[in-house]
XYZ file of C-alpha atoms in Angstrom:
255
model
C 50.572 -49.455 14.061
C 49.900 -48.252 10.553
C 50.508 -49.107 6.919
C 50.378 -47.015 3.744
C 48.285 -47.400 0.601
C 49.207 -45.371 -2.494
C 46.627 -45.165 -5.263
C 47.984 -44.089 -8.637
C 45.190 -42.639 -10.784
C 47.247 -43.104 -13.956
C 46.994 -46.320 -15.958
C 50.623 -45.836 -17.071
C 51.671 -46.305 -13.416
C 53.780 -43.161 -13.504
C 53.932 -42.999 -9.709
C 55.097 -46.543 -9.035
C 58.821 -45.877 -8.681
C 58.350 -42.801 -6.489
C 55.822 -44.572 -4.263
C 57.866 -47.711 -3.771
C 61.060 -45.798 -2.965
C 59.409 -43.243 -0.646
C 59.407 -45.675 2.281
C 62.744 -47.233 3.096
C 62.995 -51.023 3.091
C 64.329 -50.988 6.641
C 61.524 -48.816 8.032
C 59.215 -51.753 8.743
C 56.246 -49.859 7.269
C 54.177 -51.881 4.822
C 53.336 -49.997 1.634
C 50.738 -51.136 -0.896
C 50.825 -49.621 -4.374
C 47.756 -49.973 -6.591
C 46.338 -48.350 -9.723
C 42.899 -46.945 -10.509
C 43.064 -46.701 -14.321
C 39.913 -44.605 -14.711
C 40.712 -41.015 -13.827
C 38.125 -40.174 -11.198
C 38.885 -39.017 -7.657
C 35.922 -40.905 -6.168
C 37.081 -44.176 -7.748
C 40.629 -43.537 -6.520
C 39.375 -43.087 -2.959
C 37.318 -46.279 -3.220
C 40.400 -48.135 -4.427
C 42.305 -46.909 -1.373
C 39.571 -48.178 0.946
C 39.500 -51.558 -0.806
C 43.229 -51.970 -0.165
C 43.280 -50.641 3.407
C 43.298 -53.169 6.241
C 43.257 -51.098 9.439
C 40.509 -50.266 11.923
C 40.811 -46.665 10.737
C 41.479 -45.176 7.299
C 43.319 -41.853 7.014
C 43.308 -39.822 3.815
C 45.940 -37.389 2.535
C 46.114 -35.937 -0.966
C 49.308 -36.329 -2.975
C 50.164 -32.615 -2.694
C 49.880 -32.482 1.090
C 52.526 -32.714 3.803
C 51.411 -33.436 7.401
C 53.233 -32.183 10.459
C 54.867 -34.525 12.950
C 52.280 -36.197 15.164
C 49.479 -35.618 12.629
C 48.113 -39.160 12.652
C 48.374 -39.519 16.426
C 46.404 -36.284 16.917
C 43.566 -37.456 14.673
C 43.425 -40.831 16.398
C 43.393 -39.268 19.872
C 40.449 -36.996 18.965
C 38.446 -39.898 17.488
C 38.955 -41.876 20.693
C 38.511 -38.968 23.106
C 35.233 -37.760 21.569
C 33.905 -41.185 20.612
C 33.185 -40.122 17.031
C 33.411 -41.810 13.635
C 36.021 -39.484 12.212
C 38.223 -36.443 12.760
C 39.206 -33.783 10.237
C 42.249 -31.543 10.356
C 43.133 -28.199 8.763
C 44.793 -27.955 5.368
C 46.964 -24.861 5.062
C 47.970 -23.686 1.565
C 51.648 -23.355 0.725
C 52.734 -21.261 -2.283
C 56.042 -20.989 -4.086
C 57.662 -17.670 -4.918
C 55.849 -17.389 -8.282
C 52.367 -17.192 -6.765
C 50.582 -13.887 -7.528
C 50.129 -11.654 -4.502
C 46.381 -11.359 -5.108
C 45.914 -15.139 -4.786
C 47.570 -15.169 -1.362
C 45.861 -11.980 -0.158
C 42.468 -13.193 -1.349
C 42.667 -16.425 0.685
C 41.161 -18.330 -2.253
C 42.733 -21.558 -0.990
C 42.411 -20.862 2.726
C 39.701 -22.923 4.424
C 38.060 -22.143 7.768
C 39.419 -23.779 10.918
C 37.609 -24.588 14.156
C 38.320 -25.470 17.753
C 39.159 -29.095 18.418
C 35.977 -31.030 19.158
C 33.769 -28.827 16.971
C 31.167 -31.061 15.291
C 31.080 -30.481 11.553
C 28.145 -30.610 9.153
C 28.396 -32.194 5.718
C 29.217 -28.925 3.952
C 32.473 -28.778 5.903
C 33.330 -32.394 5.071
C 36.677 -32.867 3.324
C 38.827 -35.938 2.730
C 42.117 -34.123 2.155
C 43.059 -34.556 5.827
C 40.839 -36.956 7.742
C 40.803 -40.138 9.824
C 37.677 -42.329 9.504
C 36.583 -45.495 11.249
C 36.670 -48.524 8.974
C 33.108 -49.439 10.019
C 31.803 -46.532 7.918
C 32.596 -48.418 4.736
C 30.257 -51.219 3.693
C 32.217 -54.319 2.543
C 30.537 -54.475 -0.869
C 29.613 -50.817 -1.343
C 31.371 -47.826 -2.841
C 31.782 -45.074 -0.280
C 32.377 -42.318 -2.836
C 30.082 -41.825 -5.809
C 31.812 -41.604 -9.185
C 29.230 -39.239 -10.708
C 30.639 -36.431 -8.535
C 33.543 -34.851 -10.401
C 33.986 -32.510 -7.435
C 32.311 -32.589 -4.040
C 32.360 -36.375 -3.704
C 33.632 -35.955 -0.153
C 30.783 -33.642 0.877
C 28.308 -36.142 -0.557
C 29.938 -38.884 1.513
C 29.720 -36.890 4.738
C 26.129 -35.903 4.035
C 25.088 -39.552 3.718
C 27.065 -40.618 6.771
C 25.672 -37.831 8.975
C 22.133 -38.669 7.846
C 22.802 -42.216 9.066
C 23.679 -40.887 12.514
C 27.484 -40.783 12.342
C 29.378 -37.883 13.894
C 32.611 -36.132 12.894
C 34.624 -33.500 14.741
C 37.484 -31.122 14.082
C 41.059 -31.701 15.222
C 42.922 -28.409 14.930
C 46.264 -29.953 15.948
C 46.427 -32.325 12.947
C 47.783 -29.846 10.411
C 48.638 -30.694 6.815
C 50.203 -28.265 4.347
C 49.007 -28.266 0.734
C 51.254 -27.127 -2.093
C 49.354 -24.887 -4.522
C 51.080 -25.144 -7.936
C 51.235 -22.232 -10.417
C 48.466 -23.785 -12.563
C 45.945 -23.416 -9.731
C 46.889 -19.758 -9.330
C 45.623 -18.905 -12.820
C 42.302 -17.110 -13.218
C 41.191 -19.566 -15.910
C 41.675 -22.541 -13.570
C 39.709 -20.906 -10.762
C 36.888 -19.978 -13.155
C 36.641 -23.475 -14.633
C 36.572 -24.974 -11.161
C 33.726 -22.639 -10.167
C 31.688 -23.684 -13.209
C 32.274 -27.359 -12.432
C 31.379 -26.860 -8.779
C 28.128 -25.180 -9.760
C 27.220 -27.973 -12.182
C 27.973 -30.654 -9.586
C 25.661 -29.017 -7.042
C 22.687 -30.433 -8.979
C 23.659 -33.941 -7.862
C 23.029 -33.244 -4.183
C 19.628 -34.442 -2.944
C 19.289 -31.140 -1.076
C 19.219 -29.249 -4.390
C 15.823 -27.698 -5.067
C 13.783 -24.795 -6.417
C 15.217 -22.411 -3.833
C 18.715 -23.000 -5.220
C 17.519 -22.292 -8.752
C 15.833 -19.055 -7.707
C 18.936 -18.025 -5.794
C 21.116 -18.556 -8.873
C 18.683 -16.757 -11.191
C 18.958 -13.707 -8.924
C 22.675 -14.055 -8.256
C 23.898 -14.224 -11.872
C 22.679 -10.781 -13.020
C 23.504 -9.269 -9.614
C 27.119 -10.416 -9.642
C 27.438 -9.567 -13.343
C 26.396 -5.993 -12.546
C 28.943 -5.807 -9.719
C 31.886 -6.993 -11.818
C 32.756 -3.657 -13.523
C 33.011 -1.987 -10.119
C 34.891 -4.993 -8.716
C 37.407 -4.745 -11.545
C 38.249 -1.205 -10.467
C 38.536 -2.324 -6.838
C 41.358 -4.710 -7.685
C 42.024 -8.377 -8.547
C 41.028 -9.804 -5.144
C 37.561 -8.239 -5.237
C 37.114 -8.968 -8.944
C 38.038 -12.639 -8.609
C 35.887 -13.050 -5.489
C 32.763 -11.889 -7.317
C 33.574 -13.532 -10.656
C 33.953 -16.899 -8.897
C 30.607 -16.383 -7.153
C 29.057 -15.527 -10.526
C 30.420 -18.650 -12.218
C 29.363 -20.900 -9.332
C 25.760 -19.877 -9.990
C 26.155 -19.752 -13.777
C 27.529 -23.307 -13.818
C 24.436 -24.442 -11.954
C 22.045 -22.774 -14.416
C 23.947 -24.045 -17.457
C 23.841 -27.604 -16.105
C 20.073 -27.273 -15.639
C 19.666 -26.751 -19.402
C 22.138 -29.503 -20.276
C 25.245 -27.430 -20.931
């Protein structure tokens, strides 16, 4: 059996009507609607956990659509492999306005693996995952609010360090709608800067990462004029790499 928890990360409760009407009254599925007024993805995930009552907790983002049998596939893999969680692939879906270079560049395409493949924390995502309830301490917060991005990788890093194991379930597919805003260069650049700044929060961050970024920034900057001639896919690939490292260095000096 299963129930549904919807967390609205808007203090105006703009999603209440849609959430409460999404599941028919005669379906027999219990739906809990709650609000996390502070806009922070980590806090929203923690609110979902606080309101979940099952032995397992599955996460889907609000722009994702799972295939039929998605939840059953994740549950079967958790049981079959005796692990603490199973992750499934998230496949991007674009509307007709998406630029060709965004689709060709696979900027929103994530790697997939064979079912049963054990993941490390860098591959940890909560957009499509089933986790055992025992992972979450009754009084603790599973996801750390200081992470504006990468809060899920931080969670998996801590859990794996504690001895928990997670595997891939390639049959549990979810499709993610990529809106026009996320297809803009400016959005992708800002996200790269934020991702670079957030990397400082990981305990694994050290001098080697700083040296790598100090070398990478001028190297990628020198490549960009040539990349621009090569086309938008190559140019965006290297400009995103540049801003990942630049965001890290700027955060080091307090910017």
